[in-house]
Short mmCIF file of C-alpha atoms in Angstrom, two decimals:
data_model
loop_
_atom_site.label_atom_id
_atom_site.label_comp_id
_atom_site.label_asym_id
_atom_site.label_seq_id
_atom_site.Cartn_x
_atom_site.Cartn_y
_atom_site.Cartn_z
CA MET A 10 6.13 -22.89 -48.69
CA VAL A 11 8.67 -24.77 -46.75
CA SER A 12 10.82 -21.79 -46.26
CA GLU A 13 7.62 -19.90 -45.03
CA ILE A 14 7.26 -22.58 -42.81
CA ASP A 15 10.97 -22.62 -41.54
CA GLU A 16 9.99 -18.44 -40.49
CA LEU A 17 6.99 -19.47 -38.82
CA VAL A 18 8.57 -21.95 -36.94
CA LYS A 19 11.26 -19.59 -35.70
CA GLU A 20 8.82 -16.94 -34.81
CA ALA A 21 6.85 -19.30 -32.71
CA VAL A 22 9.84 -20.69 -31.11
CA LYS A 23 11.00 -16.92 -30.13
CA ASP A 24 7.50 -16.05 -28.98
CA VAL A 25 6.80 -19.34 -26.90
CA PHE A 26 10.24 -19.11 -25.07
CA SER A 27 9.83 -15.30 -24.47
CA THR A 28 6.44 -15.49 -23.23
CA MET A 29 6.36 -18.55 -21.10
CA LEU A 30 9.59 -18.98 -19.99
CA GLY A 31 11.23 -15.09 -19.93
CA MET A 32 14.01 -16.35 -22.13
CA ASN A 33 15.47 -15.45 -25.46
CA ALA A 34 15.87 -18.18 -28.21
CA GLU A 35 18.17 -17.11 -30.64
CA VAL A 36 18.40 -18.82 -34.30
CA ASP A 37 21.81 -20.52 -34.32
CA PRO A 38 22.88 -20.50 -38.27
CA LYS A 39 25.69 -23.11 -37.32
CA ALA A 40 23.35 -25.49 -35.66
CA ASP A 41 25.16 -28.61 -34.43
CA GLN A 42 23.68 -31.99 -36.38
CA LYS A 43 26.07 -34.20 -34.27
CA GLN A 44 24.11 -36.50 -31.76
CA SER A 45 24.44 -35.45 -28.09
CA ASP A 46 25.61 -38.20 -25.57
CA GLU A 47 23.01 -37.04 -23.05
CA GLU A 48 19.83 -38.45 -22.83
CA LEU A 49 17.31 -36.65 -25.46
CA ILE A 50 13.80 -35.80 -25.36
CA SER A 51 11.68 -34.74 -28.25
CA GLY A 52 8.23 -33.27 -27.81
CA ALA A 53 6.09 -33.46 -31.13
CA VAL A 54 2.97 -32.50 -32.77
CA GLY A 55 1.91 -32.62 -36.39
CA PHE A 56 -0.64 -31.00 -38.74
CA THR A 57 -2.34 -32.36 -41.40
CA GLY A 58 -5.11 -31.01 -43.90
CA LYS A 59 -4.25 -28.65 -47.05
CA ILE A 60 -0.51 -29.04 -45.89
CA THR A 61 0.74 -31.93 -43.74
CA GLY A 62 3.84 -32.01 -41.54
CA VAL A 63 5.21 -32.67 -38.17
CA VAL A 64 7.57 -30.24 -35.90
CA PHE A 65 9.82 -32.23 -33.48
CA ILE A 66 11.34 -29.91 -30.45
CA ASN A 67 14.55 -31.45 -29.40
CA THR A 68 16.67 -30.84 -26.40
CA VAL A 69 18.86 -32.67 -23.65
CA SER A 70 16.72 -33.91 -20.54
CA ARG A 71 18.69 -31.51 -18.51
CA PHE A 72 17.27 -28.79 -20.29
CA ALA A 73 13.81 -30.06 -20.50
CA LYS A 74 14.02 -30.29 -16.85
CA GLN A 75 15.00 -26.65 -16.60
CA ILE A 76 12.37 -25.55 -18.96
CA THR A 77 9.83 -27.66 -16.91
CA SER A 78 10.98 -25.74 -13.65
CA SER A 79 10.81 -22.36 -14.97
CA MET A 80 7.34 -22.77 -16.72
CA LEU A 81 5.92 -24.40 -13.49
CA GLY A 82 7.51 -22.23 -10.89
CA LEU A 83 8.94 -24.87 -9.09
CA SER A 84 12.45 -25.81 -8.01
CA PRO A 85 14.31 -28.81 -9.84
CA ASP A 86 14.20 -30.67 -6.81
CA GLU A 87 10.28 -30.40 -7.03
CA ILE A 88 10.02 -32.10 -10.37
CA ASP A 89 9.25 -35.74 -9.53
CA GLY A 90 9.96 -38.13 -12.34
CA ASP A 91 9.60 -37.92 -16.27
CA GLU A 92 5.83 -37.44 -16.33
CA MET A 93 5.97 -33.52 -15.70
CA VAL A 94 8.62 -32.97 -17.90
CA ASN A 95 7.22 -35.06 -20.63
CA ASP A 96 3.90 -33.19 -20.29
CA THR A 97 5.85 -29.87 -20.30
CA MET A 98 7.60 -30.70 -23.49
CA GLY A 99 4.27 -31.97 -25.34
CA GLU A 100 2.62 -28.79 -24.22
CA LEU A 101 5.50 -26.46 -25.55
CA ALA A 102 5.27 -28.32 -28.85
CA ASN A 103 1.72 -27.55 -28.67
CA MET A 104 2.13 -24.02 -28.35
CA ILE A 105 4.90 -23.74 -31.03
CA VAL A 106 3.16 -25.74 -33.60
CA GLY A 107 -0.31 -24.34 -32.61
CA GLN A 108 0.88 -21.06 -33.58
CA VAL A 109 2.38 -22.17 -36.83
CA LYS A 110 -0.93 -23.93 -37.52
CA SER A 111 -2.84 -20.56 -37.07
CA ARG A 112 -0.66 -18.70 -39.15
CA LEU A 113 -0.97 -21.49 -41.85
CA CYS A 114 -4.77 -21.60 -41.56
CA ASP A 115 -4.76 -17.74 -42.22
CA ARG A 116 -2.92 -18.14 -45.50
CA GLY A 117 -5.53 -20.80 -46.72
CA TYR A 118 -3.48 -23.95 -45.75
CA GLU A 119 -6.37 -25.46 -43.71
CA CYS A 120 -5.04 -27.95 -41.21
CA VAL A 121 -6.04 -29.43 -37.82
CA LEU A 122 -3.21 -30.48 -35.06
CA THR A 123 -2.24 -34.09 -34.08
CA VAL A 124 -2.03 -34.84 -30.07
CA PRO A 125 1.31 -33.94 -28.89
CA SER A 126 3.65 -37.18 -28.07
CA VAL A 127 7.07 -37.23 -26.49
CA VAL A 128 10.07 -39.35 -27.25
CA ARG A 129 13.06 -40.00 -24.93
CA GLY A 130 16.21 -42.06 -25.45
CA GLN A 131 19.87 -41.68 -26.53
CA ASN A 132 21.38 -41.42 -29.93
CA PHE A 133 18.25 -41.29 -31.68
CA SER A 134 17.71 -39.48 -34.99
CA ILE A 135 14.64 -38.47 -36.68
CA GLU A 136 14.92 -39.30 -40.72
CA SER A 137 12.29 -38.27 -43.48
CA THR A 138 10.53 -40.90 -45.59
CA THR A 139 10.21 -40.40 -49.28
CA GLY A 140 8.40 -37.36 -50.28
CA THR A 141 9.07 -35.89 -46.98
CA GLU A 142 11.53 -32.77 -46.45
CA ARG A 143 13.08 -32.50 -43.64
CA ARG A 144 14.51 -29.26 -42.09
CA VAL A 145 16.71 -28.32 -38.88
CA ILE A 146 16.61 -25.25 -37.20
CA GLY A 147 18.76 -24.83 -34.17
CA PHE A 148 18.11 -22.25 -31.37
CA ASN A 149 20.52 -20.88 -28.58
CA CYS A 150 18.65 -20.48 -25.31
CA GLY A 151 21.33 -18.84 -23.29
CA ALA A 152 23.71 -21.61 -22.45
CA GLU A 153 21.51 -24.21 -23.62
CA LYS A 154 20.60 -25.53 -27.16
CA LEU A 155 17.54 -26.31 -29.01
CA LYS A 156 16.94 -28.20 -31.97
CA VAL A 157 13.53 -28.25 -34.13
CA GLU A 158 13.01 -30.38 -36.83
CA VAL A 159 10.54 -30.04 -39.32
CA LEU A 160 9.07 -32.40 -41.54
CA ILE A 161 6.63 -31.65 -44.74
CA LYS A 162 5.28 -33.79 -46.94
CA HIS A 163 5.88 -32.51 -50.52
CA GLU A 164 2.69 -30.97 -51.76
CA ASN A 165 2.37 -33.11 -54.71
CA ASN A 166 2.42 -36.42 -52.46
CA GLN A 167 -0.74 -34.75 -50.93
CA MET B 25 -16.18 -17.25 0.22
CA ALA B 26 -13.19 -17.97 -1.62
CA VAL B 27 -13.58 -17.47 -5.58
CA LYS B 28 -13.71 -20.81 -7.17
CA ILE B 29 -11.73 -21.21 -10.65
CA LEU B 30 -12.11 -24.42 -12.77
CA THR B 31 -9.33 -24.99 -15.29
CA VAL B 32 -10.28 -27.51 -17.69
CA ASP B 33 -7.40 -28.83 -19.81
CA ASP B 34 -5.98 -32.40 -20.79
CA SER B 35 -2.41 -30.76 -20.12
CA LYS B 36 -1.27 -31.01 -16.58
CA THR B 37 1.21 -28.21 -17.59
CA ILE B 38 -1.39 -25.81 -18.17
CA ARG B 39 -3.60 -26.57 -14.99
CA MET B 40 -0.45 -26.25 -12.97
CA ILE B 41 0.72 -22.90 -14.82
CA VAL B 42 -3.12 -21.71 -14.18
CA ALA B 43 -3.09 -22.58 -10.56
CA LYS B 44 0.41 -20.82 -10.01
CA ALA B 45 -1.12 -17.84 -11.76
CA PHE B 46 -3.77 -17.61 -9.08
CA ARG B 47 -1.60 -18.65 -6.18
CA PRO B 48 -1.20 -14.92 -4.90
CA TYR B 49 -4.79 -14.44 -4.72
CA GLU B 50 -7.56 -15.77 -2.55
CA CYS B 51 -9.32 -18.18 -4.48
CA GLU B 52 -9.66 -22.06 -5.04
CA VAL B 53 -8.36 -23.31 -8.38
CA LEU B 54 -10.20 -26.88 -9.28
CA GLU B 55 -8.98 -28.96 -12.12
CA ALA B 56 -10.46 -31.40 -14.64
CA SER B 57 -8.65 -33.10 -17.64
CA ASN B 58 -11.37 -33.16 -20.16
CA GLY B 59 -15.11 -32.31 -20.67
CA VAL B 60 -16.73 -34.85 -18.92
CA GLU B 61 -14.62 -34.36 -15.88
CA GLY B 62 -15.04 -30.83 -16.06
CA LEU B 63 -18.97 -30.99 -16.40
CA ALA B 64 -18.84 -33.17 -13.11
CA VAL B 65 -16.62 -30.53 -11.19
CA ALA B 66 -18.67 -27.61 -12.19
CA SER B 67 -21.93 -29.47 -11.06
CA LYS B 68 -20.70 -29.95 -7.92
CA GLU B 69 -18.66 -27.04 -6.95
CA LYS B 70 -20.28 -24.29 -9.00
CA PRO B 71 -17.26 -22.44 -10.02
CA ASN B 72 -17.38 -18.62 -10.33
CA VAL B 73 -15.45 -18.87 -13.76
CA ILE B 74 -14.22 -21.69 -15.85
CA ILE B 75 -10.99 -21.68 -17.98
CA LEU B 76 -11.52 -24.28 -20.61
CA ASP B 77 -9.29 -25.49 -23.30
CA VAL B 78 -10.54 -25.89 -26.83
CA THR B 79 -8.71 -29.40 -27.70
CA MET B 80 -9.17 -32.27 -25.44
CA PRO B 81 -9.80 -35.93 -25.59
CA VAL B 82 -13.09 -37.50 -24.20
CA MET B 83 -15.00 -34.34 -24.46
CA ASP B 84 -13.77 -31.20 -26.22
CA GLY B 85 -14.40 -27.60 -25.12
CA PRO B 86 -16.63 -26.71 -27.49
CA GLU B 87 -19.01 -29.67 -26.62
CA MET B 88 -18.75 -28.87 -22.75
CA LEU B 89 -19.59 -25.29 -23.64
CA ALA B 90 -22.45 -26.48 -25.28
CA LYS B 91 -23.69 -28.82 -22.27
CA LEU B 92 -22.94 -25.97 -19.69
CA LYS B 93 -24.99 -23.48 -21.85
CA SER B 94 -28.03 -26.00 -21.92
CA ASN B 95 -27.86 -26.70 -18.32
CA PRO B 96 -30.10 -24.03 -16.24
CA ASP B 97 -27.87 -24.37 -13.03
CA LEU B 98 -24.68 -23.96 -14.87
CA ARG B 99 -25.51 -21.56 -18.10
CA SER B 100 -24.31 -18.54 -16.18
CA ILE B 101 -20.87 -19.45 -15.37
CA PRO B 102 -18.72 -17.42 -17.29
CA VAL B 103 -15.98 -19.27 -19.60
CA VAL B 104 -13.07 -17.99 -20.82
CA MET B 105 -11.57 -20.24 -23.55
CA LEU B 106 -7.89 -20.94 -23.71
CA THR B 107 -6.55 -22.11 -27.18
CA ALA B 108 -3.31 -22.66 -28.95
CA GLU B 109 -4.82 -21.96 -32.21
CA ALA B 110 -5.07 -18.31 -32.72
CA GLY B 111 -6.36 -18.37 -36.50
CA LYS B 112 -8.81 -15.97 -37.48
CA GLU B 113 -11.73 -18.34 -38.10
CA ASN B 114 -10.94 -20.23 -35.09
CA VAL B 115 -11.34 -17.05 -32.83
CA LEU B 116 -14.61 -16.26 -34.62
CA ARG B 117 -15.73 -19.97 -34.01
CA ILE B 118 -14.98 -19.39 -30.22
CA ALA B 119 -16.19 -15.90 -29.96
CA LYS B 120 -19.71 -17.39 -31.46
CA MET B 121 -19.66 -19.96 -28.66
CA GLY B 122 -20.99 -17.58 -25.97
CA VAL B 123 -17.57 -17.49 -24.01
CA ARG B 124 -16.94 -14.53 -21.79
CA ASP B 125 -13.37 -14.18 -23.16
CA TYR B 126 -10.59 -15.95 -24.84
CA LEU B 127 -6.53 -16.20 -24.47
CA VAL B 128 -4.22 -17.72 -26.93
CA LYS B 129 -1.63 -20.22 -26.02
CA PRO B 130 1.43 -18.84 -25.26
CA PHE B 131 0.07 -16.52 -22.76
CA LYS B 132 1.54 -14.58 -19.97
CA GLU B 133 0.16 -15.29 -16.36
CA GLU B 134 -0.61 -11.88 -15.60
CA LEU B 135 -2.78 -11.61 -18.86
CA ILE B 136 -4.86 -14.83 -17.43
CA VAL B 137 -5.08 -13.17 -13.94
CA GLU B 138 -6.32 -9.78 -15.62
CA ARG B 139 -8.84 -11.21 -17.80
CA VAL B 140 -10.37 -13.43 -15.22
CA GLY B 141 -10.13 -10.31 -12.75
CA ARG B 142 -12.45 -8.70 -15.15
CA ILE B 143 -15.04 -11.30 -14.25
CA VAL B 144 -14.56 -12.18 -10.58
CA GLU B 145 -13.17 -9.82 -7.84
CA LEU B 146 -9.54 -11.28 -6.96
CA LYS B 147 -8.31 -10.26 -3.73
CA PRO B 148 -4.41 -10.77 -3.13
CA ARG B 149 -3.91 -13.42 -0.82
CA GLY B 150 -2.68 -12.28 2.68
CA ASP B 151 -5.23 -9.15 2.75
CA SER B 152 -6.97 -10.73 5.95
CA ALA B 153 -3.27 -11.63 7.36
CA GLN B 154 -2.01 -8.24 7.04
CA LYS B 155 -3.65 -7.34 10.62
CA HIS B 156 -0.70 -9.60 12.00
CA ARG B 157 2.03 -7.90 9.96
CA ARG B 158 4.22 -5.95 12.30
CA ILE B 159 5.96 -2.35 11.32
CA ASP B 160 9.37 -3.90 11.75
CA GLU B 161 8.62 -6.52 8.89
CA GLU B 162 9.64 -5.82 5.22
CA ILE B 163 6.82 -3.64 3.56
CA LYS B 164 7.24 -2.33 -0.20
CA VAL B 165 6.58 1.21 -0.77
CA LEU B 166 6.32 2.69 -4.08
CA VAL B 167 6.86 6.20 -4.18
CA VAL B 168 6.04 7.74 -7.63
CA ASP B 169 7.05 11.76 -7.64
CA ASP B 170 9.09 13.66 -10.49
CA LYS B 171 10.86 15.20 -7.71
CA PRO B 172 13.78 13.36 -6.38
CA ALA B 173 14.39 14.94 -3.43
CA ILE B 174 10.70 13.98 -2.05
CA ILE B 175 11.88 10.23 -2.78
CA ASP B 176 15.16 10.60 -0.98
CA HIS B 177 13.58 12.48 2.07
CA ILE B 178 10.95 9.47 2.48
CA LYS B 179 13.92 7.09 2.06
CA LYS B 180 16.21 8.86 4.68
CA GLY B 181 13.11 9.21 6.95
CA LEU B 182 11.85 5.81 6.79
CA SER B 183 15.59 4.13 6.96
CA ASP B 184 15.14 3.09 10.57
CA LEU B 185 12.54 0.53 9.52
CA PRO B 186 13.48 -2.64 7.19
CA TRP B 187 10.94 -1.11 4.35
CA HIS B 188 11.85 -0.96 0.69
CA ILE B 189 11.14 1.97 -0.71
CA GLU B 190 11.24 2.16 -4.49
CA GLY B 191 11.02 5.58 -5.94
CA VAL B 192 10.26 6.42 -9.74
CA GLY B 193 9.83 9.46 -11.53
CA GLN B 194 7.68 8.30 -14.80
CA ILE B 195 4.09 6.66 -14.39
CA ASN B 196 4.94 4.17 -16.84
CA GLN B 197 7.52 2.84 -14.85
CA ALA B 198 5.82 3.03 -11.71
CA PHE B 199 3.09 0.87 -13.55
CA ASP B 200 5.41 -1.68 -15.05
CA TYR B 201 6.98 -1.99 -11.32
CA ALA B 202 3.79 -2.61 -9.86
CA GLN B 203 3.07 -5.29 -12.33
CA GLN B 204 6.29 -6.93 -11.93
CA ASN B 205 6.62 -6.87 -8.28
CA VAL B 206 4.43 -7.12 -5.07
CA VAL B 207 3.98 -3.68 -3.61
CA ASP B 208 2.12 -3.48 -0.19
CA VAL B 209 1.50 0.73 -0.42
CA ILE B 210 1.77 3.22 -3.17
CA LEU B 211 2.51 7.08 -2.83
CA ILE B 212 1.74 9.28 -6.02
CA SER B 213 2.51 13.05 -6.46
CA LEU B 214 -0.84 14.48 -7.11
CA SER B 215 1.02 17.44 -8.79
CA LEU B 216 2.66 15.41 -11.73
CA PRO B 217 2.22 17.23 -14.98
CA SER B 218 -1.17 16.70 -16.97
CA ASP B 219 -2.93 15.06 -14.08
CA ALA B 220 -0.77 11.95 -14.67
CA GLY B 221 -0.92 11.26 -10.84
CA PHE B 222 -4.95 10.77 -11.07
CA VAL B 223 -4.16 8.98 -14.61
CA LEU B 224 -2.13 6.44 -12.89
CA TYR B 225 -4.44 6.06 -10.01
CA GLN B 226 -7.34 5.01 -12.07
CA LYS B 227 -4.82 2.68 -13.86
CA PHE B 228 -3.70 0.88 -10.81
CA LYS B 229 -7.32 0.79 -9.68
CA GLY B 230 -8.32 -0.92 -13.28
CA THR B 231 -5.61 -3.72 -12.67
CA VAL B 232 -6.13 -6.75 -10.73
CA LYS B 233 -2.63 -6.46 -9.22
CA THR B 234 -3.15 -3.30 -7.68
CA ARG B 235 -6.71 -2.91 -7.02
CA ASN B 236 -6.91 -3.57 -3.46
CA THR B 237 -3.26 -1.99 -2.85
CA PRO B 238 -3.95 1.32 -0.75
CA ILE B 239 -2.78 4.28 -2.82
CA LEU B 240 -1.89 7.72 -0.63
CA GLY B 241 -1.75 10.95 -2.57
CA MET B 242 0.91 13.51 -2.05
CA CYS B 243 0.49 17.34 -2.24
CA VAL B 244 1.04 20.44 -0.66
CA LYS B 245 -1.18 21.67 2.14
CA ILE B 246 -2.92 24.37 0.21
CA ALA B 247 -3.51 22.40 -2.97
CA ASN B 248 -7.43 21.72 -1.89
CA GLU B 249 -8.59 21.23 -5.45
CA GLU B 250 -6.28 18.42 -5.96
CA GLN B 251 -7.20 16.80 -2.35
CA THR B 252 -10.86 16.86 -3.06
CA ARG B 253 -10.47 15.34 -6.15
CA ALA B 254 -8.20 12.72 -4.63
CA GLN B 255 -10.59 12.00 -1.95
CA GLN B 256 -13.42 11.64 -4.55
CA LEU B 257 -11.82 9.32 -6.61
CA GLY B 258 -10.90 7.04 -3.56
CA PHE B 259 -7.42 7.63 -2.67
CA THR B 260 -6.70 5.95 0.87
CA GLY B 261 -5.36 8.98 2.15
CA ILE B 262 -3.18 12.37 1.68
CA VAL B 263 -0.11 12.82 2.89
CA THR B 264 0.87 16.82 2.76
CA LYS B 265 4.06 18.25 1.60
CA PRO B 266 6.55 19.13 3.20
CA ILE B 267 6.17 15.60 4.29
CA ASP B 268 6.10 15.04 8.24
CA ILE B 269 7.94 11.23 8.28
CA VAL B 270 6.07 10.46 11.45
CA ASP B 271 2.87 11.31 10.10
CA LEU B 272 3.45 9.42 6.83
CA ARG B 273 4.54 6.43 8.56
CA SER B 274 1.30 6.55 10.78
CA LYS B 275 -0.80 6.84 7.38
CA ILE B 276 1.16 3.87 5.95
CA VAL B 277 0.44 1.87 9.14
CA ARG B 278 -3.27 2.70 9.23
CA ALA B 279 -3.69 1.83 5.54
CA LEU B 280 -1.73 -1.35 5.89
CA ASN B 281 -2.90 -1.99 9.55
CA LEU B 282 0.13 -3.07 10.79
CA ASP B 283 0.82 -4.12 14.41
CA THR B 284 2.50 -1.63 16.20
CA SER B 285 1.42 -2.37 19.50
CA PHE B 286 4.84 -3.93 20.79
CA LEU B 287 6.35 -0.51 20.40
CA TYR B 288 3.90 0.77 23.34
CA PHE B 289 2.60 -2.12 25.30
CA GLU B 290 4.53 -4.67 27.29
CA HIS B 291 3.73 -7.28 30.22
CA ARG B 292 6.07 -6.73 33.26
CA ASP B 293 5.32 -8.54 36.39
CA THR B 294 1.64 -8.45 36.63
CA SER B 295 1.09 -5.28 34.73
CA LEU B 296 0.61 -3.96 31.44
CA VAL B 297 2.92 -1.23 30.88
CA VAL B 298 1.80 1.48 28.24
CA LYS B 299 5.16 3.22 27.21
CA ILE B 300 5.03 6.45 25.68
CA PRO B 301 8.00 7.38 23.37
CA VAL B 302 10.12 10.28 23.42
CA GLU B 303 8.72 11.45 20.12
CA MET B 304 5.16 11.95 20.98
CA SER B 305 2.61 12.87 18.14
CA GLN B 306 -0.98 12.88 17.53
CA ALA B 307 0.03 9.83 15.32
CA VAL B 308 1.39 8.05 18.01
CA ILE B 309 -1.68 8.75 20.29
CA ARG B 310 -3.70 7.32 17.49
CA GLU B 311 -1.74 4.03 17.23
CA ILE B 312 -1.76 3.53 21.09
CA GLU B 313 -5.62 4.24 20.98
CA SER B 314 -5.94 1.62 18.01
CA CYS B 315 -4.63 -1.23 20.02
CA LEU B 316 -5.76 0.07 23.57
CA GLN B 317 -8.89 -2.00 23.95
CA GLN B 318 -7.21 -5.35 22.51
CA GLU B 319 -4.00 -5.32 24.68
CA THR B 320 -5.92 -4.28 27.73
CA THR B 321 -8.47 -7.56 27.06
CA LYS B 322 -5.29 -9.53 26.39
CA ALA B 323 -3.46 -8.39 29.72
CA VAL B 324 -6.75 -9.62 31.50
CA ASP B 325 -6.75 -12.93 29.86
CA ALA B 326 -2.98 -13.25 30.78
CA GLY B 327 -3.86 -12.89 34.39
CA LEU B 328 -2.66 -9.41 34.71
CA ASP B 329 -4.50 -6.65 37.02
CA LYS B 330 -2.54 -3.60 36.74
CA VAL B 331 -2.24 -0.97 33.97
CA ILE B 332 0.80 1.41 34.36
CA LEU B 333 1.17 4.34 31.98
CA ASP B 334 4.82 4.90 31.68
CA LEU B 335 6.03 8.61 31.07
CA THR B 336 9.39 8.51 31.84
CA LYS B 337 10.90 9.23 28.56
CA VAL B 338 8.18 12.27 28.21
CA ALA B 339 9.55 15.69 28.56
CA ILE B 340 6.28 17.92 28.33
CA VAL B 341 3.07 16.67 29.58
CA ASP B 342 0.05 18.20 27.50
CA ILE B 343 -3.70 18.00 27.09
CA SER B 344 -3.12 15.11 24.44
CA LEU B 345 -1.39 13.23 26.80
CA VAL B 346 -3.47 13.98 29.51
CA GLU B 347 -6.57 12.38 27.41
CA LEU B 348 -4.87 9.52 26.17
CA GLY B 349 -4.11 8.89 30.25
CA LEU B 350 -7.99 9.27 30.62
CA ALA B 351 -8.97 7.09 27.98
CA ILE B 352 -6.20 4.42 29.32
CA ARG B 353 -7.44 5.00 32.99
CA GLN B 354 -11.21 4.37 31.64
CA VAL B 355 -10.55 1.14 29.96
CA SER B 356 -8.50 0.11 33.17
CA GLN B 357 -11.74 0.71 35.08
CA ASP B 358 -14.13 -1.09 32.91
CA LEU B 359 -11.84 -4.34 33.00
CA SER B 360 -11.25 -3.83 36.89
CA LEU B 361 -7.52 -3.21 36.00
CA LYS B 362 -5.82 -0.80 38.83
CA PHE B 363 -4.17 2.26 37.06
CA ALA B 364 -1.05 4.21 38.10
CA VAL B 365 1.41 6.39 36.19
CA LEU B 366 5.10 6.52 36.23
CA GLY B 367 7.22 9.69 35.90
CA SER B 368 9.87 11.97 37.23
CA ALA B 369 8.93 14.34 39.86
CA GLU B 370 8.81 17.27 37.32
CA ILE B 371 6.41 15.01 35.25
CA GLN B 372 4.14 14.55 38.19
CA THR B 373 4.22 18.27 38.88
CA GLN B 374 3.13 18.63 35.13
CA CYS B 375 0.37 16.17 35.57
CA ARG B 376 -0.81 17.60 38.72
CA ASN B 377 -1.34 21.03 36.44
CA PHE B 378 -4.45 19.51 35.04
CA GLN B 379 -7.62 19.29 36.87
CA GLU B 380 -8.52 15.68 34.96
CA THR B 381 -5.44 13.77 36.87
CA LYS B 382 -6.38 14.79 40.62
CA ASP B 383 -7.04 10.97 41.31
CA TRP B 384 -4.18 9.47 39.43
CA LYS B 385 -1.91 7.44 41.38
CA LEU B 386 1.55 8.69 40.42
CA ALA B 387 5.15 6.95 40.98
CA GLU B 388 8.87 7.68 40.37
CA SER B 389 9.37 3.88 39.88
CA PHE B 390 7.91 0.79 38.68
CA GLU B 391 8.59 -0.91 42.25
CA LYS B 392 6.84 2.10 43.97
CA ALA B 393 3.82 1.84 41.51
CA MET B 394 3.48 -1.64 41.96
CA GLU B 395 3.34 -1.12 46.11
CA ILE B 396 1.00 1.84 45.67
CA LEU B 397 -1.43 -0.49 43.54
CA LYS B 398 -1.14 -3.41 45.95
#
């Protein structure tokens, strides 16, 4: 199931980036696991029900601002403060995980979405707890990178 | 009255995307961040359509929809649901709620405009402002013809204007181009194989973005059947092949209601001068006549008291030019403006050959015209 979710996430990220941003998100098999020194921003949405997990969409805040600018049709100068970027990253995560959730429901894994949340900071990492599997999928979006982390609670723990 | 669209979504990002999508259209986009706010705005503003998110705090989309449907004042407002969850069961559940349509996130802006455009008439912003666009401003013309020579002829013929002429041979290319760009006027060959020109016309008219774009058909003069069919379908006009560039330009000017008055009318001293260009044609006469009343009224408002018809660039005075002169003289008389005609001795002689000009005051120079009108 976990590998199926990987594929659903890859499909959803590509779809959302192409539709909302006109941008190709290509899977990067050599995703860099190292932390960036730049400020990071992470949009997260979870799903809970017959299958439970959470998906984090991580990138540096510079790229998050670029995403916001493109999505809202504003110049980077018009993006005032962090709120707009946070909201956009939350919505981006919501669209990606919403698509994954719909596919899961179609396959019989009924679940509901949690509200989006956003984390900002430097040198933070997302770690799994016992009974949870963590997967990392890297994407190249032009010259920028996106890291998607998926935490899935093992079925026997549900 | 402008169309009102209410977007109810807890995500400011989505509300901003919706507002951006409808910015090119004459409409007002109202915003609410949950069902409670949405109901309040709907009661106060009576929007023409509501774009409603499903999952929201305070009051979600389904609850707001139920309340709308139970309110006699609001129940007829069409609702388009917007959801991030496209699962089959979710879609079926939404369909049963009595919504007009639904959209799944992620969505392209064109799609939301298209769906809302099926419910309310969306007019491109600037339709009313087009009256003030001048012929020397950038106009985007899309030419659809499978004969490259026709496209080249139009491009060369209109090259003295800062217009962008985009030529395509295939109807699919044409449709995609018009969806991705703002096109001011479209020319379609009516002789494309398999009636493709007519098919394309209907496709354009069925799409919000090009629904109000003027479309001219192009065909040979003797293709009566095609011309009749185009007129019945509602083409803005017909341009016959071989294409007369002056006629084409004039038809585009009329279709877009472009301002050409500055080419023909000028305030000089205490006079309004009507300048007749070297290349005189019926199209030019129509353009002058179309703004004659407005320009003479403006002249009176500006304190001018004379109208001078300037024929110094004209080689031949024919009956159509005389008729234009008579029309200008009549308007001048109606507004108590003095009238004179400016032209060489040869032009004056040609004028005199027409009985109708017997009481025209003729002069060889502007100064002399001013003098005889004192």
